[in-house]
Each structure stands twice: as structure tokens, then as C-alpha cells.
Amino acid sequence: MGSKKKAEEDITPECEEHGNPPKKRKLYGPIDSLLLEVENQNMANLKYLFEQGLDLITPGNFPLGEQWRLVFIPALSDATISDQIIHILKKKYPKIKLVKKNEGTKNPDCLILPRDADTEQRIEVLELVGAACVCHGETEARYYGWSCWYKATNLREGSAILKKSLRPSFWEKIALKGYIEYQSLEDLKALFRQRERQWLTQSFFVIQRISKTCDCYPNIFAVYNLYELLLHEWEKRKLPRPRAFAASLHLFELIGQTEFLDQLVQNPAESFDVVHLTSVEFFNTLQNLLNSWNELKHDMTVLTFDNLMTSLVFSFVYQVKVHDFARIDQIKINDKMTIKSKADKLEEISELILVILKLLVSIPKSKTQSKKLKSLLAIYINIYELKRANQKPNLLLKVCTTHQGRPNEFKLIKLLLKAGADPNAVDQQRCSPLHLLANSELVMCTLWDCSYYATRSKNFAAIVSLILDGRFHKDQVNLRGQSALECLKPKLSLYPNAQLCQLVGNFLQQLQGVRPLSCIAAKVVRKHQLPCEGLPVTLQSMVLQH
């Protein structure tokens, strides 16, 4: 008795291994002790249900000898987990039932298997409940989950029922370091003393395998647990960037399916907004690469053209879905989490798209790949920027707003213009992309006479020529009444590029010449502040441009 009491008051090393501070609690240590403890708790739960009345379980008689039909689900961090489990299992086993915990009582949720349930059904129920407990339970619930796996594996080995493990996808293999699902009792015994993240990895394998047999994969339960396992706080955990990149691509594979993505975008609270969380973490994997070419080259094993294009396609589709289906206002889930508003999400997705595009113009590409990128970008501009978000800053305007004169920025601006981006888009100060680029050049006037500035001035002249030869409305002015290149006029003679000086000179000279009647009328309306609310939107926009 003395040794037993001492064991019960000992400190379990597994607590520290699973991320919890050591404390005095019952020692589950030896596996046999844990299994006995779980069986005793199951009997206590069953006894409690019988004491409260058989109707708590199911109408009619429920013999004690059929206790194998009950699988208890202890209290978990998310109260909806039981519903998610039953949703998966119902697809394959429609007769299975879920009895929810009664408020104010100590009984847990439980699943009730039908009397004709076979051994394989019992095994899969135990495995899925075990995975849920490992993912969403406190320490004791996680141990209970492990015991469910142990019992299921014991049944599987005793009945010679093979486990049909799945072949991982390319991205899944990289993200999960080639780990595979446990196969035997010996594997489980080895898992017992491993770190919590190894347990979580096994949970994902179980959820994935059973969900696929039930024809309901991907699902919220699997996708959110995969995000938590791989991407949540990946930088803090010092997960290698290529693995975080691979994890993001694998999640894009899963959530990119049309109907499932629609569901996640329209009901973000159900999945804790896992789609947007994934896109934010993917942005974090990419943003620092733009400032370090050496790191970029190091990660080229995953940062290939095809992989970046895959992420770009997903981001394009996701932005359209958010624009069409997401809720306008933010949603508070709990004290620690608030789902962002539609406007905030759209802005962050645009930032992600820009980072991907900047990387795509930075890496080597064949002519075929360059054409493919331009074609995809043209489709996006037509579907999203021109038809959905035409009143908001487009990608071209965003690039020009943060322009620092780097060669790859000029490449991206040129690509956007050739793909059909609107050069007449304006910001809150009514500045067009050309306004912003000209102001950026003027800010750098003290460096114009430096030898290295020749490359930047040449790139700038090429962009100005491309804009002026396109659909740019030369008469448009910002809120200060300045035309696009007017700010360069006082110091134009000092600019180190003759082509640019000629372009600006011709541009300013044209403004002094005879203008179309429509432009003259628009200037009069704006100058005298005549009412134009009743005019078509295109005419109102023209007035604002003058």
C-alpha cells in the first residue's frame, strides 16, 4: 500500500514531454497501470449512466454485457469535437449514435455502436476517438486517447485485420518528414514515451485514413489539426522553412477543392478560419526571402516555378471566394481569437499575391513559363481587379506605392502592365501609379549623379514609355492638381537619362496643347464643383481624374 501511494504522488515524466509543467498526479507510467485505470474509469462512467436511468443511453433495455458498444469521449478543449467525429463515422456507419453530455452532470459524451457492429467498426471508432483526445485533450484525455489506440490495435492484431495505410502525397511526405502511421502494439509502446508532436502526427494519420474510408476527406477536423501540427508557431518551433512551405502547399491541396473551400470561407468560425491562418503563415514563409538572395537559392528545392504558380493560383481563387462569400465584419471567437473582416482579409491576400509575384519574377524562367505567368495574371486581373475590386487599389498601384527602385520591382510593374493592369487606378490622394513612380524618383534626386543610378533611370524610362503608350489618361491629376510627371519638371535637366527627359518634355507639352472637349468639360465641372452624382460612374471617374 505504501509503495502504491508513493507511486500515485510521484511526478510523471510524461507531463514534461507533453509540454505541461510537472505536478503531483496519479502516475500512469507503466502501460498496464494506464490501461487498468482507463478500464476502471469506463466502468465508473457506465455505472453512473445506469444509476441515472437507462433512458440516458437509449430507450429500452441495455444489458451490462454489451458495454463494448459504448465508447466514451472525455471533456475536450473544443465542445464540437464529438459532433465532428460522428459526422465522419455516420458516412460509413449510419446506425452509430452520439449521446451528448447532460449539463450539470459528470458523465462524458459517448458513442453507441449498433448491436450488429463488427470488429472493424469498433476498431475505427476507437481509433478516431483516440485521435480526437490526443489532439484536443488535456494530459489525462491524451492518455485515454492513447489507450483507445492500444485497445483498437489489440483487436486488430487479434482478429488479423490489416491496417490499410495511405501513400502520402509529395508535399505531405516533406512536411511530415516521411513519418508513417503506427502499425503494431510495439509501435504504440514506443510512441508512449515520445514527444507530444509525435502523438499529434499519428493523430493526423488516423483521422486521414478513417475519413477517406468514410468518403469525407478532406474535412474540417483533419485540416485544422494538420494546421496546428505543422504551421502553428512554426517559426517559434524553428521548423525549417522548406517544411513550412511544404506544409502550406499540402494544405492548399486539401482546402483548394471548390466546394470545401466555399464551406470554409462562408463559415470560418467552424474551422477557426484555418484557410486564412494558412495563407498568413505561408506569407511568413516567403516574405524574408525577398531580402536574401542566398537564402532564396538555398530554398530553391521547393521554391520552384511550378510550386510558386500553384500557390499563386490558390491565392487568386481564395481572394475571389473571400470577395464573393466572406462576411463583411470581424467575428470574435473567444478572448484569444477574432476572425478578421473581409476588407482586412482581402488586403492580406493581396500582400501574399505580391510576395509570390516578386519571387516569380526573381527566379529564372523559360519563355514558356513567362508566357504562362503572364496569361494567369491576365485572367486574375480580368476576373478580380476589373470586375470585382475595380474601386480599390490594384496590384499595380500597390507595387508602385512601396516602390524602391529595385530591378525586380520594375520587372513586376512591366509584367502587370502587359497583363492588362489598369494604369489609371488611384489611391486616396488620387495619385496614379505614374504619379507614385515619379515622386519616388524625385525623392532620390540627390543620387541622380551616382554611376549606379543609370540602371534605375533606364528602367524607369522604360516603364514611363510603356505607360504613356498604353491606356493611361494623361490629363488626370491628383488632389493637389498635379499631372503624373509634373513633379519632375523643376529638376528635369539633372535627370541622368535622356530618353526620360524627352518623354517628360513631350508629356508636359501635350498638356499645354488642345485637349479633347470631354477633358475640358471635366476640368470645368471639377473647378466649379458642379454636382455630378447623377452621372454614370465612368463619367464621375473622369471628372475626378481632372
Coordinates of C-alpha atoms in Angstrom, one line a residue:
M1 CA 0.0 0.0 0.0
G2 CA 2.8 2.3 0.9
S3 CA 4.5 1.9 -2.5
K4 CA 1.2 2.4 -4.3
K5 CA 0.6 5.6 -2.5
K6 CA 4.1 6.8 -3.3
A7 CA 3.6 6.0 -6.9
E8 CA 0.3 7.9 -7.1
E9 CA 2.0 11.0 -5.7
D10 CA 5.1 10.8 -7.9
I11 CA 5.8 13.2 -10.7
T12 CA 5.2 11.9 -14.2
P13 CA 8.0 12.5 -16.7
E14 CA 5.4 12.3 -19.5
C15 CA 4.0 15.6 -18.3
E16 CA 7.2 17.4 -19.2
E17 CA 7.4 15.5 -22.5
H18 CA 3.9 16.7 -23.5
G19 CA 4.6 20.4 -22.7
N20 CA 2.9 20.6 -19.3
P21 CA 4.7 21.6 -16.1
P22 CA 5.5 18.7 -13.7
K23 CA 3.0 18.3 -10.9
K24 CA 1.8 15.7 -8.4
R25 CA -0.8 13.5 -10.0
K26 CA -1.6 9.8 -10.5
L27 CA 1.3 8.0 -12.1
Y28 CA 0.2 6.4 -15.3
G29 CA 3.8 5.4 -16.0
P30 CA 3.6 1.6 -16.7
I31 CA 1.3 0.9 -19.6
D32 CA -0.6 -1.8 -17.7
S33 CA -1.4 0.7 -15.0
L34 CA -2.7 3.1 -17.5
L35 CA -4.9 0.5 -19.3
L36 CA -6.3 -0.6 -15.9
E37 CA -7.0 3.0 -14.9
V38 CA -8.9 3.6 -18.1
E39 CA -11.0 0.5 -17.8
N40 CA -11.9 1.4 -14.2
Q41 CA -12.9 4.9 -15.4
N42 CA -15.0 3.4 -18.2
M43 CA -16.8 1.1 -15.7
A44 CA -17.4 4.1 -13.4
N45 CA -18.9 6.1 -16.3
L46 CA -21.1 3.2 -17.3
K47 CA -22.3 2.7 -13.7
Y48 CA -23.2 6.3 -13.4
L49 CA -25.3 6.2 -16.6
F50 CA -27.2 3.2 -15.3
E51 CA -27.7 4.8 -11.9
Q52 CA -29.2 7.9 -13.7
G53 CA -31.6 5.7 -15.7
L54 CA -31.4 3.7 -18.9
D55 CA -33.1 6.4 -20.9
L56 CA -30.0 8.5 -20.7
I57 CA -28.4 6.0 -23.1
T58 CA -31.2 4.6 -25.2
P59 CA -34.8 3.6 -24.8
G60 CA -35.3 0.0 -23.7
N61 CA -33.0 -2.5 -22.1
F62 CA -29.2 -2.1 -22.4
P63 CA -27.5 -5.2 -20.9
L64 CA -24.4 -4.6 -19.0
G65 CA -22.8 -7.3 -21.0
E66 CA -23.0 -5.0 -24.1
Q67 CA -20.8 -2.4 -22.6
W68 CA -18.4 -2.9 -25.5
R69 CA -20.9 -0.9 -27.6
L70 CA -20.1 2.3 -25.6
V71 CA -17.0 4.4 -26.4
F72 CA -16.7 7.4 -24.0
I73 CA -15.4 10.8 -25.1
P74 CA -13.9 12.7 -22.2
A75 CA -14.1 16.5 -22.0
L76 CA -12.0 18.1 -24.7
S77 CA -10.9 21.7 -25.4
D78 CA -13.4 22.0 -28.2
A79 CA -17.0 21.0 -27.4
T80 CA -17.8 20.4 -31.1
I81 CA -15.3 17.6 -31.5
S82 CA -17.9 14.9 -30.7
D83 CA -20.1 16.2 -33.5
Q84 CA -17.1 16.2 -35.9
I85 CA -16.4 12.6 -35.0
I86 CA -19.9 11.4 -35.5
H87 CA -20.1 13.4 -38.8
I88 CA -17.2 11.3 -40.2
L89 CA -18.4 8.0 -38.9
K90 CA -22.0 8.4 -39.9
K91 CA -20.9 8.3 -43.6
K92 CA -19.8 4.7 -43.2
Y93 CA -21.7 3.6 -40.2
P94 CA -25.2 5.3 -40.3
K95 CA -26.5 3.3 -37.2
I96 CA -23.9 4.7 -34.8
K97 CA -25.3 7.2 -32.2
L98 CA -23.9 10.1 -30.2
V99 CA -25.1 10.8 -26.7
K100 CA -24.1 14.3 -25.6
K101 CA -23.1 15.1 -22.0
N102 CA -26.0 16.4 -20.0
E103 CA -25.3 19.8 -18.5
G104 CA -24.6 19.8 -14.8
T105 CA -23.7 16.1 -14.8
K106 CA -20.3 14.3 -14.7
N107 CA -21.0 11.8 -17.5
P108 CA -18.9 12.3 -20.7
D109 CA -20.2 12.2 -24.3
C110 CA -20.3 8.7 -25.6
L111 CA -20.7 6.9 -28.9
I112 CA -23.1 3.9 -29.1
L113 CA -22.3 1.2 -31.7
P114 CA -25.2 -0.8 -33.1
R115 CA -25.7 -4.4 -31.8
D116 CA -24.6 -5.8 -35.2
A117 CA -21.4 -3.7 -35.3
D118 CA -18.4 -5.8 -36.4
T119 CA -14.9 -5.7 -35.0
E120 CA -13.6 -3.3 -37.7
Q121 CA -16.3 -0.8 -36.9
R122 CA -15.4 -0.9 -33.2
I123 CA -11.7 -0.5 -34.1
E124 CA -12.2 2.6 -36.3
V125 CA -14.4 4.2 -33.6
L126 CA -11.8 3.6 -31.0
E127 CA -9.0 4.9 -33.3
L128 CA -10.9 8.1 -34.2
V129 CA -11.9 8.9 -30.6
G130 CA -8.3 8.3 -29.6
A131 CA -7.1 10.8 -32.3
A132 CA -9.6 13.4 -31.1
C133 CA -8.4 13.0 -27.5
V134 CA -4.8 13.3 -28.4
C135 CA -5.4 16.4 -30.5
H136 CA -7.8 18.3 -28.2
G137 CA -7.4 16.8 -24.7
E138 CA -5.5 17.7 -21.6
T139 CA -2.9 15.3 -20.3
E140 CA -5.3 12.6 -18.9
A141 CA -7.5 12.8 -22.0
R142 CA -4.5 12.3 -24.2
Y143 CA -3.5 9.2 -22.3
Y144 CA -7.1 8.0 -22.6
G145 CA -6.8 8.5 -26.4
W146 CA -3.6 6.5 -26.5
S147 CA -5.4 3.7 -24.6
C148 CA -8.1 3.7 -27.3
W149 CA -5.4 3.2 -29.9
Y150 CA -3.9 0.4 -27.8
K151 CA -7.3 -1.3 -27.5
A152 CA -8.0 -0.9 -31.2
T153 CA -4.6 -2.3 -32.2
N154 CA -5.1 -5.2 -29.9
L155 CA -8.4 -6.0 -31.5
R156 CA -6.9 -5.6 -35.0
E157 CA -4.0 -7.9 -34.3
G158 CA -6.2 -10.5 -32.5
S159 CA -8.7 -10.5 -35.5
A160 CA -5.9 -10.3 -38.2
I161 CA -7.5 -7.2 -39.6
L162 CA -4.8 -5.4 -41.6
K163 CA -4.5 -1.6 -41.4
K164 CA -4.5 -0.1 -44.9
S165 CA -2.0 2.8 -44.5
L166 CA -2.2 5.5 -47.1
R167 CA 0.6 6.6 -49.5
P168 CA 1.5 10.2 -48.7
S169 CA 1.4 12.9 -51.3
F170 CA 4.6 14.7 -52.3
W171 CA 4.0 17.6 -50.0
E172 CA 2.8 15.5 -47.2
K173 CA 5.9 13.4 -47.2
I174 CA 8.2 16.6 -47.0
A175 CA 6.0 18.3 -44.4
L176 CA 5.8 15.2 -42.1
K177 CA 9.5 14.2 -42.7
G178 CA 8.5 10.8 -44.1
Y179 CA 6.8 9.6 -40.9
I180 CA 4.2 6.8 -41.3
E181 CA 1.3 5.6 -39.2
Y182 CA 2.0 3.2 -36.3
Q183 CA 1.3 -0.4 -37.2
S184 CA 1.6 -2.6 -34.1
L185 CA 1.4 -2.7 -30.3
E186 CA 5.2 -2.4 -30.2
D187 CA 5.0 0.8 -32.2
L188 CA 2.4 2.2 -29.8
K189 CA 4.6 1.3 -26.8
A190 CA 7.5 3.2 -28.4
L191 CA 5.2 6.1 -29.1
F192 CA 4.1 6.3 -25.5
R193 CA 7.3 8.0 -24.4
Q194 CA 7.8 10.2 -27.4
R195 CA 7.1 13.9 -27.6
E196 CA 3.6 15.3 -27.9
R197 CA 4.2 16.3 -31.6
Q198 CA 4.8 12.7 -32.5
W199 CA 1.4 11.8 -31.0
L200 CA -0.2 14.6 -33.0
T201 CA 1.4 13.3 -36.2
Q202 CA -0.1 9.9 -35.5
S203 CA -3.5 11.5 -34.9
F204 CA -3.5 13.1 -38.3
F205 CA -2.7 9.8 -40.0
V206 CA -5.6 8.2 -38.1
I207 CA -8.0 11.0 -39.0
Q208 CA -6.9 11.0 -42.6
R209 CA -7.2 7.2 -43.1
I210 CA -10.6 6.8 -41.5
S211 CA -12.0 9.9 -43.2
K212 CA -11.0 8.6 -46.6
T213 CA -12.7 5.2 -45.9
C214 CA -15.8 7.2 -44.9
D215 CA -15.6 9.3 -48.1
C216 CA -15.4 12.6 -46.3
Y217 CA -11.9 13.7 -46.7
P218 CA -10.8 16.5 -46.6
N219 CA -12.8 17.7 -43.7
I220 CA -12.5 20.5 -41.1
F221 CA -11.4 18.1 -38.3
A222 CA -8.4 16.8 -40.4
V223 CA -7.4 20.2 -41.9
Y224 CA -7.4 22.2 -38.7
N225 CA -5.4 19.5 -36.9
L226 CA -2.9 19.4 -39.7
Y227 CA -2.5 23.2 -39.5
E228 CA -2.0 23.0 -35.7
L229 CA 0.5 20.2 -36.1
L230 CA 2.7 21.8 -38.8
L231 CA 2.2 25.5 -39.3
H232 CA 1.0 27.0 -36.0
E233 CA 4.0 28.9 -34.5
W234 CA 6.4 27.2 -37.0
E235 CA 9.0 30.0 -36.6
K236 CA 8.9 29.8 -32.8
R237 CA 9.4 26.0 -33.1
K238 CA 12.2 26.6 -35.5
L239 CA 10.7 24.4 -38.2
P240 CA 12.8 24.6 -41.3
R241 CA 11.3 27.0 -43.9
P242 CA 11.1 24.3 -46.7
R243 CA 9.0 22.1 -44.4
A244 CA 6.7 25.1 -43.6
F245 CA 6.5 25.8 -47.3
A246 CA 5.6 22.2 -48.0
A247 CA 3.0 22.1 -45.2
S248 CA 1.3 25.2 -46.7
L249 CA 1.3 23.6 -50.2
H250 CA -0.2 20.4 -48.7
L251 CA -2.9 22.4 -47.0
F252 CA -3.6 24.3 -50.3
E253 CA -4.0 20.9 -51.9
L254 CA -6.7 19.9 -49.4
I255 CA -8.6 23.1 -49.0
G256 CA -8.4 24.2 -52.6
Q257 CA -11.2 21.9 -53.7
T258 CA -14.1 24.2 -54.7
E259 CA -17.0 23.0 -52.5
F260 CA -14.8 22.6 -49.5
L261 CA -13.2 26.0 -49.9
D262 CA -16.6 27.6 -50.3
Q263 CA -17.7 25.9 -47.0
L264 CA -14.6 27.2 -45.1
V265 CA -14.9 30.7 -46.5
Q266 CA -18.6 31.1 -45.7
N267 CA -18.3 29.5 -42.2
P268 CA -14.9 30.5 -40.9
A269 CA -15.8 30.0 -37.2
E270 CA -16.4 26.3 -37.7
S271 CA -12.7 25.8 -38.6
F272 CA -11.2 28.7 -36.6
D273 CA -10.6 30.3 -40.0
V274 CA -8.0 27.7 -41.0
V275 CA -7.8 28.9 -44.6
H276 CA -6.7 32.4 -43.7
L277 CA -4.4 31.3 -41.0
T278 CA -2.7 29.1 -43.5
S279 CA -2.3 31.9 -46.0
V280 CA -0.9 34.2 -43.3
E281 CA 1.7 31.6 -42.3
F282 CA 2.6 31.0 -45.9
F283 CA 3.2 34.7 -46.3
N284 CA 5.5 34.5 -43.3
T285 CA 7.5 31.7 -45.0
L286 CA 8.1 33.9 -48.1
Q287 CA 8.5 37.5 -47.0
N288 CA 12.1 37.3 -45.7
L289 CA 13.3 35.6 -48.9
L290 CA 12.9 38.7 -50.9
N291 CA 15.7 40.4 -49.0
S292 CA 18.1 37.5 -49.1
W293 CA 19.1 36.0 -52.5
N294 CA 21.4 33.5 -50.8
E295 CA 18.5 32.1 -48.7
L296 CA 16.3 32.1 -51.8
K297 CA 18.8 30.0 -53.7
H298 CA 19.1 27.7 -50.7
D299 CA 15.3 27.1 -50.7
M300 CA 15.1 26.6 -54.5
T301 CA 14.4 22.8 -54.0
V302 CA 10.8 23.8 -53.1
L303 CA 10.7 27.4 -54.4
T304 CA 10.3 26.3 -58.0
F305 CA 8.3 28.0 -60.7
D306 CA 5.6 25.3 -60.6
N307 CA 5.3 25.4 -56.9
L308 CA 5.0 29.1 -56.7
M309 CA 2.5 29.0 -59.5
T310 CA 0.4 26.5 -57.5
S311 CA 0.4 28.9 -54.6
L312 CA -0.5 31.8 -56.8
V313 CA -3.4 30.0 -58.3
F314 CA -4.7 29.1 -54.9
S315 CA -4.3 32.7 -53.7
F316 CA -6.2 34.1 -56.7
V317 CA -9.1 31.7 -56.2
Y318 CA -9.1 32.3 -52.4
Q319 CA -9.3 36.1 -52.9
V320 CA -12.2 35.8 -55.3
K321 CA -14.0 33.5 -52.8
V322 CA -13.4 35.9 -49.9
H323 CA -14.7 38.8 -52.0
D324 CA -17.9 36.9 -53.0
F325 CA -18.7 34.9 -49.9
A326 CA -16.9 36.1 -46.7
R327 CA -18.7 38.0 -44.0
I328 CA -18.1 41.7 -44.0
D329 CA -17.5 42.2 -40.3
Q330 CA -15.0 40.6 -38.0
I331 CA -16.2 37.7 -35.8
K332 CA -15.0 37.2 -32.2
I333 CA -14.5 33.5 -31.4
N334 CA -13.0 33.8 -27.9
D335 CA -10.7 36.1 -25.9
K336 CA -7.7 34.9 -27.9
M337 CA -9.1 34.8 -31.4
T338 CA -11.1 37.2 -33.6
I339 CA -11.7 36.4 -37.3
K340 CA -10.7 39.3 -39.5
S341 CA -13.1 41.4 -41.6
K342 CA -13.5 40.9 -45.3
A343 CA -11.6 44.1 -46.1
D344 CA -8.6 43.0 -43.9
K345 CA -8.5 39.6 -45.4
L346 CA -8.6 40.9 -49.0
E347 CA -5.7 43.3 -48.1
E348 CA -3.6 40.5 -46.6
I349 CA -4.3 38.2 -49.6
S350 CA -3.1 41.0 -51.9
E351 CA 0.1 41.2 -49.9
L352 CA 0.6 37.5 -50.3
I353 CA 0.0 37.6 -54.0
L354 CA 2.5 40.4 -54.4
V355 CA 5.2 38.4 -52.5
I356 CA 4.6 35.4 -54.7
L357 CA 4.8 37.5 -57.8
K358 CA 8.0 39.2 -56.7
L359 CA 9.6 35.8 -56.2
L360 CA 8.3 34.6 -59.6
V361 CA 10.0 37.5 -61.4
S362 CA 13.2 36.9 -59.4
I363 CA 13.8 33.3 -60.3
P364 CA 15.0 32.0 -63.7
K365 CA 12.2 31.1 -66.1
S366 CA 11.9 29.8 -69.6
K367 CA 9.9 31.7 -72.3
T368 CA 7.1 29.2 -71.9
Q369 CA 6.9 29.8 -68.2
S370 CA 7.0 33.5 -68.6
K371 CA 4.0 33.3 -71.0
K372 CA 2.2 31.1 -68.6
L373 CA 2.7 33.6 -65.7
K374 CA 1.5 36.5 -67.9
S375 CA -1.6 34.5 -69.0
L376 CA -2.5 33.6 -65.5
L377 CA -2.1 37.2 -64.3
A378 CA -4.2 38.5 -67.1
I379 CA -7.0 36.1 -66.1
Y380 CA -6.8 37.3 -62.5
I381 CA -6.8 41.0 -63.5
N382 CA -9.9 40.4 -65.7
I383 CA -11.8 38.3 -63.2
Y384 CA -10.9 40.1 -59.9
E385 CA -9.5 43.6 -60.4
L386 CA -11.6 44.7 -63.3
K387 CA -14.9 43.0 -62.5
R388 CA -14.9 42.8 -58.7
A389 CA -12.5 45.1 -57.0
N390 CA -12.3 47.9 -59.6
Q391 CA -12.9 50.6 -57.0
K392 CA -10.0 49.6 -54.8
P393 CA -6.2 49.8 -55.3
N394 CA -5.0 47.2 -57.7
L395 CA -1.7 45.2 -57.6
L396 CA 0.0 47.7 -59.9
L397 CA -0.8 50.6 -57.5
K398 CA 0.3 48.6 -54.5
V399 CA 3.7 47.8 -56.1
C400 CA 4.2 51.5 -57.1
T401 CA 3.3 52.6 -53.6
T402 CA 6.1 50.7 -52.0
H403 CA 8.5 51.0 -54.9
Q404 CA 12.2 51.2 -54.0
G405 CA 13.7 51.1 -57.5
R406 CA 14.9 47.5 -57.5
P407 CA 15.2 45.8 -60.8
N408 CA 12.7 43.1 -59.9
E409 CA 10.2 45.7 -59.0
F410 CA 10.4 47.2 -62.5
K411 CA 10.1 43.7 -63.9
L412 CA 6.9 43.2 -61.9
I413 CA 5.4 46.6 -62.9
K414 CA 6.2 45.8 -66.6
L415 CA 4.6 42.3 -66.2
L416 CA 1.4 43.8 -64.6
L417 CA 1.0 46.4 -67.3
K418 CA 1.4 43.9 -70.1
A419 CA -1.1 41.6 -68.4
G420 CA -3.7 44.3 -68.5
A421 CA -3.5 46.1 -65.1
D422 CA -5.3 49.5 -65.1
P423 CA -2.7 52.3 -65.1
N424 CA -5.4 54.8 -64.2
A425 CA -6.1 53.3 -60.7
V426 CA -5.6 55.9 -58.0
D427 CA -5.0 55.9 -54.3
Q428 CA -6.7 58.1 -51.7
Q429 CA -4.7 61.1 -52.8
R430 CA -5.8 60.5 -56.4
C431 CA -2.3 59.5 -57.4
S432 CA -1.9 57.1 -60.2
P433 CA 0.9 54.5 -60.5
L434 CA 2.8 57.0 -62.6
H435 CA 2.4 59.8 -60.0
L436 CA 3.9 57.4 -57.4
L437 CA 6.8 56.3 -59.5
A438 CA 7.7 59.9 -60.5
N439 CA 7.6 61.0 -56.8
S440 CA 9.8 58.1 -55.9
E441 CA 12.4 59.3 -58.5
L442 CA 12.2 62.8 -57.2
V443 CA 12.9 61.7 -53.6
M444 CA 16.1 60.1 -54.9
C445 CA 17.3 63.2 -56.7
T446 CA 20.5 63.5 -54.6
L447 CA 21.7 60.2 -56.1
W448 CA 21.0 61.0 -59.7
D449 CA 24.6 61.8 -60.4
C450 CA 25.8 58.5 -59.0
S451 CA 27.1 56.0 -61.6
Y452 CA 25.0 53.1 -60.3
Y453 CA 21.8 55.1 -60.8
A454 CA 22.0 54.8 -64.5
T455 CA 20.4 51.3 -64.4
R456 CA 17.5 52.6 -62.3
S457 CA 16.9 55.6 -64.6
K458 CA 16.9 53.3 -67.6
N459 CA 14.3 51.0 -66.1
F460 CA 12.2 54.0 -65.0
A461 CA 12.3 55.4 -68.6
A462 CA 11.1 52.1 -70.0
I463 CA 8.2 51.9 -67.6
V464 CA 7.1 55.5 -68.3
S465 CA 7.2 54.8 -72.1
L466 CA 5.1 51.7 -71.6
I467 CA 2.5 53.6 -69.5
L468 CA 2.3 56.6 -71.9
D469 CA 1.9 54.3 -74.9
G470 CA -0.9 52.4 -73.3
R471 CA -4.3 53.3 -71.8
F472 CA -3.1 55.9 -69.4
H473 CA -5.2 59.0 -69.2
K474 CA -2.7 61.8 -69.4
D475 CA -4.9 64.5 -68.2
Q476 CA -5.6 63.0 -64.8
V477 CA -4.4 65.0 -61.7
N478 CA -4.1 64.2 -58.0
L479 CA -5.7 66.1 -55.2
R480 CA -3.0 68.7 -55.4
G481 CA -3.9 69.3 -59.1
Q482 CA -0.6 67.8 -60.4
S483 CA -0.4 65.7 -63.5
A484 CA 1.6 62.5 -63.4
L485 CA 5.1 63.7 -64.3
E486 CA 4.7 67.3 -63.4
C487 CA 6.8 66.9 -60.1
L488 CA 9.9 66.2 -62.2
K489 CA 9.8 69.4 -64.2
P490 CA 11.8 71.6 -61.8
K491 CA 14.8 69.2 -61.8
L492 CA 14.3 67.5 -65.2
S493 CA 17.6 68.9 -66.6
L494 CA 19.5 67.0 -63.9
Y495 CA 18.0 63.6 -64.6
P496 CA 20.6 61.1 -65.8
N497 CA 18.5 59.6 -68.7
A498 CA 17.9 61.4 -72.0
Q499 CA 15.0 59.2 -73.0
L500 CA 13.1 60.0 -69.8
C501 CA 13.8 63.8 -70.2
Q502 CA 12.3 63.6 -73.7
L503 CA 9.3 61.6 -72.6
V504 CA 8.6 64.1 -69.8
G505 CA 9.1 67.1 -72.0
N506 CA 6.7 65.7 -74.7
F507 CA 4.2 64.8 -72.0
L508 CA 4.1 68.3 -70.5
Q509 CA 4.0 69.9 -73.9
Q510 CA 0.9 67.8 -74.8
L511 CA -0.8 69.0 -71.7
Q512 CA -0.4 72.6 -72.9
G513 CA -1.9 71.8 -76.3
V514 CA -5.6 71.5 -77.4
R515 CA -7.3 68.9 -75.3
P516 CA -10.4 66.8 -76.1
L517 CA -13.7 68.5 -75.3
S518 CA -14.5 65.8 -72.7
C519 CA -11.4 66.7 -70.8
I520 CA -12.1 70.4 -70.9
A521 CA -15.7 69.8 -69.7
A522 CA -14.4 67.5 -66.8
K523 CA -12.0 70.2 -65.7
V524 CA -14.8 72.8 -65.7
V525 CA -17.0 70.6 -63.6
R526 CA -14.3 69.9 -61.1
K527 CA -13.0 73.5 -60.9
H528 CA -16.5 74.9 -60.2
Q529 CA -17.5 71.9 -58.1
L530 CA -20.7 71.3 -60.1
P531 CA -22.8 68.3 -58.9
C532 CA -22.2 65.1 -60.8
E533 CA -23.8 62.5 -58.5
G534 CA -26.3 61.6 -61.2
L535 CA -23.8 61.0 -63.9
P536 CA -22.7 57.4 -64.8
V537 CA -19.8 56.0 -62.8
T538 CA -17.4 56.2 -65.7
L539 CA -18.1 59.9 -66.1
Q540 CA -17.8 60.6 -62.4
S541 CA -14.4 58.9 -62.5
M542 CA -13.4 61.0 -65.4
V543 CA -14.3 64.2 -63.5
L544 CA -12.2 63.0 -60.6
Q545 CA -9.2 62.4 -62.9
H546 CA -9.2 66.0 -63.8

